[in-house]
Structures are given as structure tokens and as C-alpha cells.
Coordinates of C-alpha atoms in Angstrom, one line a residue:
M1 CA -192.2 287.0 61.0
Y2 CA -191.2 283.9 59.0
E3 CA -194.5 281.8 58.9
K4 CA -193.5 279.7 56.3
L5 CA -190.0 277.9 55.0
D6 CA -189.2 278.5 51.3
G7 CA -186.1 277.6 49.5
Q8 CA -183.9 280.8 50.1
L9 CA -185.3 280.4 53.4
Y10 CA -184.0 277.5 54.2
K11 CA -180.6 278.0 52.3
Q12 CA -179.9 280.9 54.8
F13 CA -181.0 278.7 57.8
I14 CA -178.4 276.2 56.7
S15 CA -175.9 279.1 55.6
Y16 CA -176.2 281.0 58.9
G17 CA -175.8 277.6 60.9
I18 CA -172.6 276.8 59.5
K19 CA -171.1 280.3 60.0
N20 CA -171.9 280.5 63.5
I21 CA -170.5 277.1 64.0
K22 CA -167.3 278.1 62.2
L23 CA -167.3 281.0 64.4
H24 CA -167.3 279.1 67.3
K25 CA -165.4 276.1 66.2
D26 CA -162.5 276.4 68.7
I27 CA -164.4 276.6 71.8
I28 CA -166.2 273.3 70.4
N29 CA -163.1 271.7 69.7
D30 CA -162.1 272.3 73.3
L31 CA -164.9 271.0 74.8
N32 CA -163.0 267.6 75.0
V33 CA -162.9 264.9 77.5
F34 CA -159.5 264.7 78.0
P35 CA -157.2 267.7 77.9
V36 CA -155.3 266.6 74.7
P37 CA -155.0 268.4 71.3
D38 CA -157.4 265.8 69.7
G39 CA -160.7 267.8 69.9
D40 CA -162.2 268.2 66.2
T41 CA -165.9 268.1 66.7
G42 CA -166.4 271.5 65.6
T43 CA -164.1 271.0 62.8
N44 CA -166.1 267.9 61.7
M45 CA -169.4 269.5 61.9
T46 CA -168.2 272.5 59.7
M47 CA -166.8 270.3 56.8
T48 CA -170.0 267.9 57.3
L49 CA -172.1 270.7 56.8
T50 CA -170.1 272.6 54.4
N51 CA -170.0 269.9 52.0
G52 CA -174.2 269.9 51.8
Y53 CA -174.2 273.5 51.5
N54 CA -171.7 273.8 48.3
A55 CA -174.2 271.5 46.5
I56 CA -176.9 274.3 46.9
R57 CA -174.9 277.3 47.6
D58 CA -175.4 278.5 43.9
N59 CA -178.6 277.1 43.6
D60 CA -181.5 279.4 43.8
G61 CA -184.3 276.6 43.2
P62 CA -187.5 275.8 45.2
L63 CA -187.2 274.3 49.1
S64 CA -187.8 270.6 47.7
E65 CA -184.7 270.9 45.1
L66 CA -182.5 272.7 47.5
A67 CA -183.5 270.3 50.2
A68 CA -183.1 266.9 48.2
K69 CA -179.7 268.3 47.0
F70 CA -178.4 269.3 50.4
A71 CA -179.4 265.8 51.7
Y72 CA -177.4 263.7 49.4
A73 CA -174.4 266.0 49.6
V74 CA -174.5 266.3 53.5
S75 CA -174.1 262.5 53.6
F76 CA -171.1 262.1 51.5
G77 CA -169.4 264.7 53.2
A78 CA -169.5 263.1 56.8
R79 CA -166.7 262.8 58.8
G80 CA -165.8 262.0 62.3
N81 CA -168.9 260.7 64.7
S82 CA -170.1 264.4 65.3
G83 CA -170.4 264.9 61.5
V84 CA -172.0 261.5 60.7
I85 CA -174.4 262.0 63.7
S86 CA -175.4 265.4 62.3
S87 CA -175.6 264.8 58.7
Q88 CA -178.3 262.1 59.7
F89 CA -180.1 264.4 61.4
F90 CA -180.0 267.3 58.6
K91 CA -180.7 264.3 55.8
G92 CA -183.9 263.5 57.6
F93 CA -184.8 266.8 58.5
S94 CA -184.2 268.0 54.9
E95 CA -185.8 265.1 53.3
C96 CA -189.6 266.2 54.6
F97 CA -189.4 269.1 52.7
T98 CA -188.6 267.4 49.3
E99 CA -192.3 267.2 47.9
T100 CA -193.0 270.7 49.0
D101 CA -192.0 274.3 48.2
D102 CA -193.7 276.0 51.1
A103 CA -193.3 274.3 54.6
D104 CA -195.2 275.8 57.3
T105 CA -194.6 274.9 61.0
E106 CA -196.3 271.3 61.0
L107 CA -194.3 270.3 58.4
F108 CA -191.0 271.8 60.3
L109 CA -192.2 270.0 63.7
K110 CA -192.5 266.7 61.4
A111 CA -188.9 267.4 59.8
L112 CA -187.1 267.9 63.3
D113 CA -188.8 264.2 64.4
A114 CA -187.8 262.6 61.3
G115 CA -184.2 264.2 61.8
V116 CA -183.7 262.8 65.6
Q117 CA -185.2 259.3 64.1
Y118 CA -182.2 259.4 61.3
A119 CA -180.0 260.5 63.9
Y120 CA -180.7 257.8 66.4
K121 CA -180.7 255.2 63.4
S122 CA -176.8 256.3 62.5
V123 CA -175.4 254.6 65.6
S124 CA -175.4 250.9 66.7
K125 CA -175.9 252.0 70.5
P126 CA -177.2 255.6 70.9
T127 CA -175.3 257.2 73.9
E128 CA -177.3 259.9 76.0
G129 CA -175.6 262.7 77.4
T130 CA -174.3 263.6 73.4
M131 CA -175.5 265.5 70.6
L132 CA -178.5 262.9 70.3
T133 CA -180.1 263.8 73.4
V134 CA -179.9 267.5 72.7
V135 CA -181.8 267.3 69.5
R136 CA -184.4 264.6 71.0
E137 CA -184.9 266.4 74.3
A138 CA -185.7 270.1 72.0
T139 CA -187.9 268.2 69.5
E140 CA -189.8 266.5 72.0
Y141 CA -190.2 269.9 74.1
V142 CA -191.6 271.8 70.8
M143 CA -193.7 269.2 69.9
G144 CA -195.2 269.0 73.6
I145 CA -195.6 272.6 73.2
R146 CA -197.8 271.9 69.8
R147 CA -200.3 269.0 71.5
E148 CA -200.8 271.6 74.7
R149 CA -200.9 275.2 73.2
G150 CA -201.6 274.1 69.5
R151 CA -199.8 275.6 66.3
F152 CA -197.0 277.7 66.5
K153 CA -197.7 281.0 65.0
S154 CA -194.3 281.1 63.0
I155 CA -191.0 279.3 62.5
Q156 CA -189.1 281.9 64.5
E157 CA -191.4 281.2 67.3
L158 CA -190.7 277.6 67.0
I159 CA -186.9 277.6 66.4
D160 CA -186.6 279.9 69.9
A161 CA -188.5 277.3 71.8
F162 CA -186.5 274.4 70.3
L163 CA -183.2 276.4 71.0
D164 CA -184.7 277.4 74.4
K165 CA -184.9 273.9 75.4
A166 CA -181.3 272.4 73.3
R167 CA -179.7 275.0 75.7
I168 CA -181.2 273.5 78.6
S169 CA -180.5 270.0 77.4
L170 CA -176.5 270.6 76.7
E171 CA -176.1 272.0 80.2
N172 CA -177.5 268.9 81.6
T173 CA -175.2 266.5 79.6
P174 CA -173.0 266.0 82.2
E175 CA -175.2 264.6 84.8
L176 CA -176.1 262.0 82.0
L177 CA -172.6 261.2 80.9
P178 CA -170.3 260.9 84.0
V179 CA -167.0 261.4 81.9
L180 CA -168.1 264.7 80.8
K181 CA -168.7 265.4 84.5
A182 CA -165.3 264.6 85.7
S183 CA -163.8 266.6 82.8
G184 CA -166.0 269.9 83.6
V185 CA -167.5 269.9 80.0
V186 CA -170.7 269.4 78.0
D187 CA -171.2 267.4 74.9
S188 CA -169.2 268.8 72.3
G189 CA -171.5 267.7 69.5
G190 CA -174.5 269.0 71.5
A191 CA -172.5 272.2 71.6
G192 CA -172.6 272.4 67.7
I193 CA -176.6 271.9 67.4
V194 CA -176.8 274.7 70.1
Y195 CA -174.9 276.9 67.8
F196 CA -176.1 275.9 64.8
F197 CA -179.6 276.7 65.6
K198 CA -178.1 280.1 67.4
G199 CA -177.2 280.9 63.8
I200 CA -180.5 280.7 62.7
K201 CA -182.0 282.9 65.3
K202 CA -179.1 285.4 64.3
Y203 CA -180.3 285.3 61.0
M204 CA -183.9 285.8 62.0
N205 CA -182.9 288.8 64.1
G206 CA -181.4 290.6 61.1
E207 CA -177.7 289.8 63.1
E208 CA -174.8 289.4 60.5
I209 CA -172.4 286.7 61.2
E210 CA -168.7 287.3 60.1
D211 CA -168.0 284.3 57.4
I212 CA -164.7 283.1 58.6
E213 CA -162.2 281.2 56.4
T214 CA -161.4 277.9 57.9
E215 CA -158.0 276.5 57.0
D216 CA -159.1 272.7 55.5
N217 CA -156.0 270.5 56.3
T218 CA -156.9 267.9 54.1
V219 CA -156.7 269.9 51.1
K220 CA -153.8 269.1 48.7
V221 CA -151.7 271.8 47.9
I222 CA -149.8 270.4 44.5
D223 CA -146.5 271.5 43.3
Y224 CA -147.1 272.0 39.6
S225 CA -143.6 273.1 38.9
V226 CA -142.5 269.1 39.0
F227 CA -144.0 269.0 35.5
N228 CA -142.5 271.3 32.8
R229 CA -141.8 272.1 29.2
K230 CA -139.2 269.1 29.2
S231 CA -141.0 266.6 31.4
E232 CA -141.6 263.2 29.6
F233 CA -145.4 262.5 30.3
V234 CA -145.4 259.1 31.4
Y235 CA -148.3 258.3 33.6
G236 CA -151.7 259.7 31.7
Y237 CA -154.7 261.2 33.3
C238 CA -156.3 260.3 36.3
T239 CA -160.1 260.8 34.8
E240 CA -163.3 260.6 37.1
L241 CA -166.8 261.4 36.5
L242 CA -170.5 261.0 37.4
I243 CA -172.9 260.7 34.5
Q244 CA -176.6 261.3 34.8
L245 CA -178.6 259.3 32.3
T246 CA -180.9 261.5 30.1
D247 CA -183.7 261.1 27.6
G248 CA -183.0 261.4 24.0
K249 CA -179.3 260.5 24.4
V250 CA -178.2 256.9 23.3
Q251 CA -179.6 253.9 25.0
F252 CA -177.7 252.9 27.9
D253 CA -176.1 249.4 28.1
Y254 CA -173.9 249.0 30.9
D255 CA -172.1 245.9 29.8
K256 CA -171.0 247.2 26.7
F257 CA -170.3 250.6 28.6
K258 CA -167.6 248.8 30.9
A259 CA -165.8 246.8 27.9
R260 CA -165.7 249.7 25.9
V261 CA -163.9 252.0 28.6
C262 CA -161.8 249.3 29.4
E263 CA -160.4 249.6 25.6
M264 CA -160.0 253.0 26.1
G265 CA -157.8 253.4 29.4
D266 CA -156.8 251.5 32.3
S267 CA -157.2 250.9 35.9
V268 CA -161.2 250.6 35.4
A269 CA -163.3 251.3 38.1
T270 CA -167.1 251.9 37.6
S271 CA -170.6 251.4 39.0
Y272 CA -174.4 251.9 37.9
E273 CA -177.0 252.8 40.3
D274 CA -180.2 255.0 40.3
E275 CA -179.6 256.3 36.6
K276 CA -176.2 257.3 37.4
V277 CA -173.0 256.4 36.2
K278 CA -169.5 256.5 38.2
L279 CA -166.5 256.0 36.3
H280 CA -162.7 256.1 37.3
V281 CA -160.2 255.5 34.7
H282 CA -156.5 256.4 33.9
T283 CA -156.1 257.6 30.0
S284 CA -153.6 259.3 27.8
S285 CA -156.4 260.8 26.1
P286 CA -159.3 262.1 28.5
E287 CA -161.2 263.8 25.6
E288 CA -162.0 260.7 24.1
I289 CA -163.6 259.2 27.3
L290 CA -165.7 262.5 27.7
S291 CA -166.9 262.4 24.4
Y292 CA -167.9 258.7 24.5
C293 CA -169.7 259.2 28.0
H294 CA -171.2 262.3 26.9
K295 CA -173.6 260.4 24.6
F296 CA -175.5 258.7 27.2
G297 CA -176.4 261.7 29.6
E298 CA -174.9 265.2 31.3
F299 CA -171.9 265.4 33.6
L300 CA -172.8 265.8 37.3
T301 CA -169.1 265.9 38.4
L302 CA -165.7 265.8 36.4
K303 CA -161.9 265.7 37.7
I304 CA -159.0 265.1 35.3
E305 CA -155.8 265.3 37.0
N306 CA -152.3 265.0 35.6
M307 CA -150.8 261.5 37.2
S308 CA -147.5 262.5 36.4
V309 CA -147.7 265.7 38.5
Q310 CA -149.4 263.6 41.3
H311 CA -146.3 260.9 41.0
A312 CA -143.8 263.6 41.4
D313 CA -145.2 265.5 44.3
T314 CA -144.1 263.5 47.4
H315 CA -145.8 265.9 49.5
H316 CA -149.1 264.1 49.9
F317 CA -150.7 260.9 49.7
E318 CA -150.9 259.6 46.2
E319 CA -154.1 258.2 44.8
A320 CA -155.0 254.6 45.5
E321 CA -154.6 252.5 42.3
T322 CA -157.2 250.1 41.3
M323 CA -156.1 246.6 41.3
Q324 CA -155.3 245.5 37.5
E325 CA -156.0 241.6 38.6
H326 CA -159.0 240.7 41.1
R327 CA -158.4 240.0 44.3
Y328 CA -160.2 237.9 47.2
F329 CA -159.9 240.6 49.9
G330 CA -158.0 243.8 49.8
V331 CA -157.2 246.1 52.8
V332 CA -158.2 250.0 53.1
A333 CA -155.9 251.8 56.7
T334 CA -156.5 255.2 57.6
A335 CA -153.0 256.9 58.2
S336 CA -152.4 260.3 59.3
D337 CA -148.9 260.9 57.6
K338 CA -146.7 259.8 54.7
L339 CA -144.3 257.8 57.5
L340 CA -147.3 255.8 58.5
E341 CA -148.7 255.3 55.0
Q342 CA -145.6 253.6 54.0
H343 CA -145.2 251.4 56.9
F344 CA -148.6 250.1 56.6
K345 CA -148.2 249.8 52.9
D346 CA -145.2 247.7 53.4
M347 CA -147.3 245.4 55.7
G348 CA -149.7 244.6 52.7
V349 CA -151.8 247.3 53.1
T350 CA -153.8 247.9 49.4
A351 CA -154.9 251.5 49.9
T352 CA -154.7 254.2 52.3
V353 CA -157.3 256.9 53.6
Y354 CA -155.5 260.3 54.6
G355 CA -157.0 261.1 58.2
G356 CA -155.7 261.9 61.7
Q357 CA -157.2 262.5 65.2
T358 CA -157.8 266.2 64.1
C359 CA -158.5 265.5 60.3
N360 CA -161.1 262.6 60.1
P361 CA -162.0 261.0 56.4
S362 CA -165.2 262.1 54.9
V363 CA -167.6 259.0 54.0
Q364 CA -166.7 260.1 50.2
D365 CA -163.2 259.6 50.9
F366 CA -164.0 256.2 51.8
L367 CA -166.1 255.8 48.9
S368 CA -163.5 256.9 46.7
V369 CA -160.9 254.3 47.7
F370 CA -163.7 251.2 47.9
E371 CA -164.3 252.1 44.0
K372 CA -160.7 251.8 43.1
I373 CA -160.0 248.3 44.5
N374 CA -160.9 245.1 42.8
A375 CA -161.8 242.8 45.4
D376 CA -164.5 240.6 46.6
N377 CA -164.2 241.8 50.1
I378 CA -162.6 244.7 51.9
I379 CA -161.3 244.9 55.0
V380 CA -161.2 248.5 56.7
F381 CA -158.9 249.5 59.7
P382 CA -160.2 253.1 60.8
N383 CA -157.5 253.3 63.4
N384 CA -159.4 256.0 65.6
K385 CA -162.7 255.6 67.4
N386 CA -164.0 259.1 65.8
V387 CA -163.4 257.5 62.3
I388 CA -165.5 254.0 62.6
L389 CA -168.9 255.6 62.4
T390 CA -167.7 257.3 59.0
A391 CA -166.6 254.3 58.1
N392 CA -169.5 252.0 58.3
Q393 CA -171.6 254.8 57.2
A394 CA -169.6 254.3 53.6
K395 CA -170.0 250.2 53.8
K396 CA -173.7 251.0 54.1
M397 CA -173.7 253.1 51.1
Y398 CA -170.9 250.9 49.0
V399 CA -172.5 247.4 47.3
E400 CA -170.0 246.4 44.7
S401 CA -167.9 244.5 47.6
N402 CA -168.4 243.1 50.9
I403 CA -167.3 245.7 53.4
I404 CA -165.9 244.4 56.6
V405 CA -165.1 247.4 59.3
V406 CA -162.8 246.5 62.3
N407 CA -163.0 248.7 65.1
T408 CA -159.6 249.7 65.4
K409 CA -159.3 252.5 67.3
S410 CA -155.7 253.3 67.0
M411 CA -153.1 252.8 64.6
A412 CA -151.1 250.6 67.0
E413 CA -154.1 248.1 67.0
C414 CA -153.7 248.4 63.0
Y415 CA -150.1 247.6 62.9
S416 CA -150.4 244.8 65.1
A417 CA -153.1 243.1 63.0
L418 CA -151.4 244.0 60.1
G419 CA -148.5 241.7 60.5
L420 CA -150.7 238.5 61.3
I421 CA -152.9 238.5 58.2
D422 CA -151.9 235.8 55.2
Y423 CA -152.7 237.7 52.2
D424 CA -152.7 234.5 50.3
S425 CA -155.7 233.3 52.4
E426 CA -159.2 232.9 51.0
D427 CA -160.7 232.0 54.2
L428 CA -162.4 235.3 55.4
E429 CA -164.0 234.1 58.5
T430 CA -160.0 233.0 59.7
I431 CA -158.8 236.2 58.5
T432 CA -161.1 238.5 60.7
D433 CA -160.8 236.0 63.6
V434 CA -157.2 236.6 63.7
I435 CA -157.3 240.2 63.4
Q436 CA -159.8 240.3 66.2
Q437 CA -157.8 238.6 68.6
S438 CA -154.9 240.6 67.7
I439 CA -157.0 243.8 68.4
N440 CA -158.5 242.3 71.8
N441 CA -154.5 241.5 72.8
T442 CA -153.5 245.0 71.9
V443 CA -153.1 248.0 74.5
A444 CA -152.6 251.1 73.0
V445 CA -151.6 254.2 75.3
S446 CA -151.5 258.0 73.8
I447 CA -149.0 260.5 75.0
A448 CA -149.3 264.3 74.2
K449 CA -149.4 267.6 75.7
A450 CA -152.3 269.0 77.5
I451 CA -153.8 272.2 76.4
R452 CA -155.4 273.3 79.4
N453 CA -155.7 273.4 83.2
T454 CA -158.0 271.0 84.7
T455 CA -158.6 268.1 87.2
Y456 CA -159.2 264.6 86.0
D457 CA -159.9 261.7 89.0
E458 CA -156.8 262.1 91.3
F459 CA -154.8 263.8 88.2
Q460 CA -153.9 267.7 88.9
I461 CA -153.2 268.8 85.2
T462 CA -151.2 271.9 84.1
T463 CA -151.0 273.0 80.6
D464 CA -148.0 271.8 78.7
D465 CA -147.9 268.6 80.9
Y466 CA -147.7 265.4 79.2
V467 CA -150.9 263.4 80.0
A468 CA -151.1 259.1 79.2
V469 CA -154.4 258.1 77.8
D470 CA -155.5 254.7 77.2
D471 CA -159.0 254.3 75.4
K472 CA -161.1 255.1 78.7
K473 CA -159.0 256.9 81.0
I474 CA -156.0 258.8 81.8
I475 CA -152.9 256.7 83.4
A476 CA -150.3 259.2 83.9
V477 CA -149.3 262.4 84.1
G478 CA -146.0 264.5 84.5
S479 CA -143.7 267.2 82.8
D480 CA -141.4 265.0 80.8
A481 CA -142.7 262.7 78.0
C482 CA -139.7 260.4 78.3
Q483 CA -140.5 259.8 82.3
V484 CA -144.4 259.7 81.5
A485 CA -143.8 256.7 79.0
N486 CA -141.8 255.2 81.4
E487 CA -144.3 255.1 84.0
V488 CA -146.8 253.6 81.9
I489 CA -144.4 250.9 80.9
D490 CA -143.6 249.8 84.3
K491 CA -147.9 250.2 84.8
L492 CA -148.8 247.8 82.2
L493 CA -146.0 245.2 81.9
T494 CA -146.0 244.5 85.9
D495 CA -148.4 241.8 85.4
G496 CA -146.1 239.6 82.8
N497 CA -149.2 239.4 80.6
K498 CA -147.3 242.0 77.6
D499 CA -144.1 240.8 76.0
V500 CA -144.1 242.8 73.1
V501 CA -143.8 247.0 73.2
T502 CA -143.9 249.3 70.0
I503 CA -142.9 252.9 70.2
F504 CA -144.7 254.9 67.9
A505 CA -142.6 258.3 67.8
G506 CA -144.2 261.2 66.7
K507 CA -142.3 264.2 64.9
A508 CA -141.7 266.3 68.1
M509 CA -139.6 263.3 69.5
A510 CA -136.2 263.3 69.2
D511 CA -134.1 260.2 68.5
N512 CA -132.1 259.9 71.8
E513 CA -135.5 260.6 73.6
V514 CA -137.4 257.4 71.8
E515 CA -133.8 255.4 72.2
G516 CA -133.8 256.3 75.9
I517 CA -137.5 255.0 76.4
E518 CA -136.2 251.4 74.6
S519 CA -133.1 251.7 76.8
Y520 CA -135.4 251.9 79.7
I521 CA -137.7 248.9 78.7
Y522 CA -134.6 246.4 78.1
E523 CA -132.9 247.5 81.3
N524 CA -136.1 246.9 84.0
H525 CA -138.2 244.4 81.6
L526 CA -135.8 241.8 80.5
Y527 CA -138.0 239.5 78.8
V528 CA -139.6 242.2 76.4
D529 CA -139.4 242.6 73.2
C530 CA -139.4 246.5 71.7
G531 CA -139.5 247.8 68.5
I532 CA -139.5 251.8 67.1
I533 CA -141.7 253.0 64.6
R534 CA -141.0 256.6 63.5
T535 CA -144.2 258.8 62.3
D536 CA -145.0 262.3 61.4
D537 CA -147.9 262.7 63.8
V538 CA -147.9 266.3 65.3
V539 CA -150.8 265.4 67.8
Y540 CA -149.3 262.8 69.5
D541 CA -145.8 262.9 70.5
L542 CA -145.8 258.8 71.6
I543 CA -148.0 255.9 71.2
L544 CA -146.9 253.0 73.2
S545 CA -148.5 249.7 71.6
F546 CA -148.5 246.7 74.4
E547 CA -149.0 243.1 72.9

């Protein structure tokens, strides 16, 4: 029986919770409101919490140290709505242990409550029937038991009670959120929380959980053969590091530091906060940079990459370069593939963040790009409703520039807005107004194959049917992608309010199919302009933009 929580028990709890989510990741992902392959809650929660665990994996320190490190790292690794909310729950939970190495059930209760408060504060408009409800109701339940019956005898007893109520709360989520009930599923984020605490219970019961290796499709696989004995070394090294200033080293002067590193390299971006210095620099002699920086403290992180390899590798996103000249504003857009990235850059985007419907970027991904843009203001296009919260979390954590997160829920909205931005203007209010007007005037409909049989509203959907979904509802279903697209086009162009259609064609769509949809528009809607954008999107076969 576990009467108190120490560092190693805390570490095992986190480890087994993550293992159990990974084991059931596909089940969590499939708890999707619409039966299309864009469910990613299990993936996002796994990657978010794993980022936190990696900070303590090889650390056998006391509870206070492990909890502080996990709380810090899990926030930076948050990705997707479920990842951001769960990261804040576990951050608030863990921060209650940073001043003790021996937590009893009373402090554990306090930590759960703190986690709930952090989770609710992470969203501007909390929605009940989600993960928030599950953690809140389970926490309120165990706190009620404490008031009525007295202290819990053990951590195990407390978690058993928490988990019992969490399961009940999860099963009730469809009654609180009608869209879940219409789809016949429970909330996926709430399911992730239940699986996490089931993992803890398994550990306390002495059950083993297989540690499944999961594929992280955000990891770069670089072809190092592009640089060989005869290659010309042109681009230098991209060097990134984080230094903890320490006593007994050379006295640190930030202005002198910046001036010196600018002499030693270019594309310099640096920040100084909480006795930590972060540096990004391009240099042909990274050893000189390291020697200079080491005078002031110890390295917390360090990364050196050969940019000649990066430049030659055309299969992955290239690193965002720091602007050589200062600018009034820069633009960051999330892009799911290289074709789309190039489209965005051709339209003036300063830097892209890699991320698609089933592979959301993390808070750290956004922070890394922000650090490399030399601008007073940075406008961010998340391009996915599941990335908006992550971008806003990064905004809260970044203080070097004014960050404006535009609530784009699709690449179609971003594409429309980019075409209207005046990149020479320094009137930020007008720029953002124009962007918002463009978004308000754009309707985006995504078409993808169904991954399960289901009934939604009046639609009977069979696996492999093509399902057309706008932001809130299914608007067409059929066995042929082109026929579904044509049906959507007729529905949205009937009232005459839209006169521009852009077809974003994914990897699976043949050119003749896309051209057929274009011809249908010209033949049946005479006053409508149409354009085609090819992408390598593997989730959505088509995205139709109406302006």
C-alpha cells in the first residue's frame, strides 16, 4: 500500500500512465466526432506527456526535482488541444510537489485540484463534456469523500476513487456535448485521462504494461549521403544552445554577449530570462561559440547541424532562417507538406511550422520559429482548430515579439488571407482587420474517406464513403469523391454569395479528377472563378474553399 508519493513513485506513475495511453492510442484517436481519419487525440497526448517524461527518464532525484522538471518540459511539448489541456493539468498537479520530497494524500488532493484549475485556465471558453469535465468531476468527487469520511488511507485508495468517478464522467460526456451523442462516441481527451490513471492503477497492482514503440511522423529522417568527401562546405553549422548561468563563472553581460556572438556568426537570435540564455547562430566554427558560451555557465541543451546537409535534403522542411534585416511584422503559417509550404512562402510567409491534421506542432515548435524571426510583430496562422490552442500557449510564453494568433481553422482560410496582406504596410490594425474579414468571408469544406460505419444526423455512412465536412457539420456523403465535391459546390454556390472556388487537391486525387471538378464549376456556375492548388495532403482528398 502506497501511503505517500516520493520521486520514484511519481516517475513510475507518469511512465505507466503514458504507456497505457500509448497502448490504447488508436482507440482514443478513433473516438472522433466525424468518421474521417483526422483523429489525433491519443497521438497528441502521448507525444505531449512523453516530452515531459523524457526530462526525467534518466533522473533518480527526489520528488521536488522530478516534479519541477516534468512540469516545465510538458508545457513546451504540448501539441493539439488535448495536449495543451492535459499538459496544463499535469503542470498544475506537478507544481504542488516542487517543495517536498514526500507527498501524502492531502497534498495529492491539493495537486489534483491545482491541475483542474490550470486546465480550465488554459482555454478561453471551457467546454463541458470534454477532458475538463472528467478531471473536474473526478477531483470534486474525491475531495467530497475527504470531507465526508476523513483522510484517505493511501494514494492507492485515492486514485481508485478518482478513477471510478472519471469513468462515470467519461460515459456521461455525450449527455453534455450533443455532437458526441450524435456521433455515438465519448470524449477522446477524457478517454485519454481515464487510460492514464488506469495505467497508474496497473502499476500499483503490479501489472506490467508493454512499452509500445510509436511512430512519430514529425521526426526528420535526413539523408547524410548528400554530404561526402568531395562536397563543398558552404552553409556552415546551425548551432542552438541553452545555457544556465552559474556562480563561479565569468560575470554575464547580455549586451556584450549579443555583440560578441554577432561577430562570430550570423542569423543570430538570442534571449535572456530567468538566468538562462538561449542562442541560435549560424557559424563555420561552432567550437568557438561553445568555448565562449561555456565561460558563463553550463549547457542545458545543445544542437549543432550541418546546414549543407539540411539544404541538400529536399524531403523535409528546411529550418526557418532568421531575417537578416529587422522588419515590422513577420508571418508564420502551419503547413502539412512541402508543396503547401512552398505555396505559402510564395505568398509572403516568413516561416512555416510543420504540422497537419494528424500531426500537430508542439508549443516548442512555434517558440523555435518565433526566435528566428527578427520582427516586432509576428502573425500566426495555425490553419487547424486543433493547433490554435497550441499557438496561443506559445504566444503566452514568448515575450520578444508581439504575437497575433489568427484563428484559421484550415489552410484554405490562410491561403485566402495571405493574398490580401500588404507586406509593406506598418499599420498592424488594418492588416489584421483585412485578414479577419477574409477569414469571415471564406467557407472551407474538407472531403475524406470515412473510416467507420456510422449514422450522423440524416446521413448513413459506410466505411470508405467520401464525407464532406465543414467546420461544424457533415454536408454531403457519397461513394465518389468528385460527385461529393460537385454536390458541395452546388449547395454552397446556390445563393450567389460566393464567386471564387479554390480546389486544394490532396495526394490521392488524379489530375483528371480535379480538372473534372473544375469543368463542372465552369459549366454549371458561369460567374464563378476557379483555381487549383496541388498539395501532398494524405488525410483529406479535397478541400474546397468558397469566397
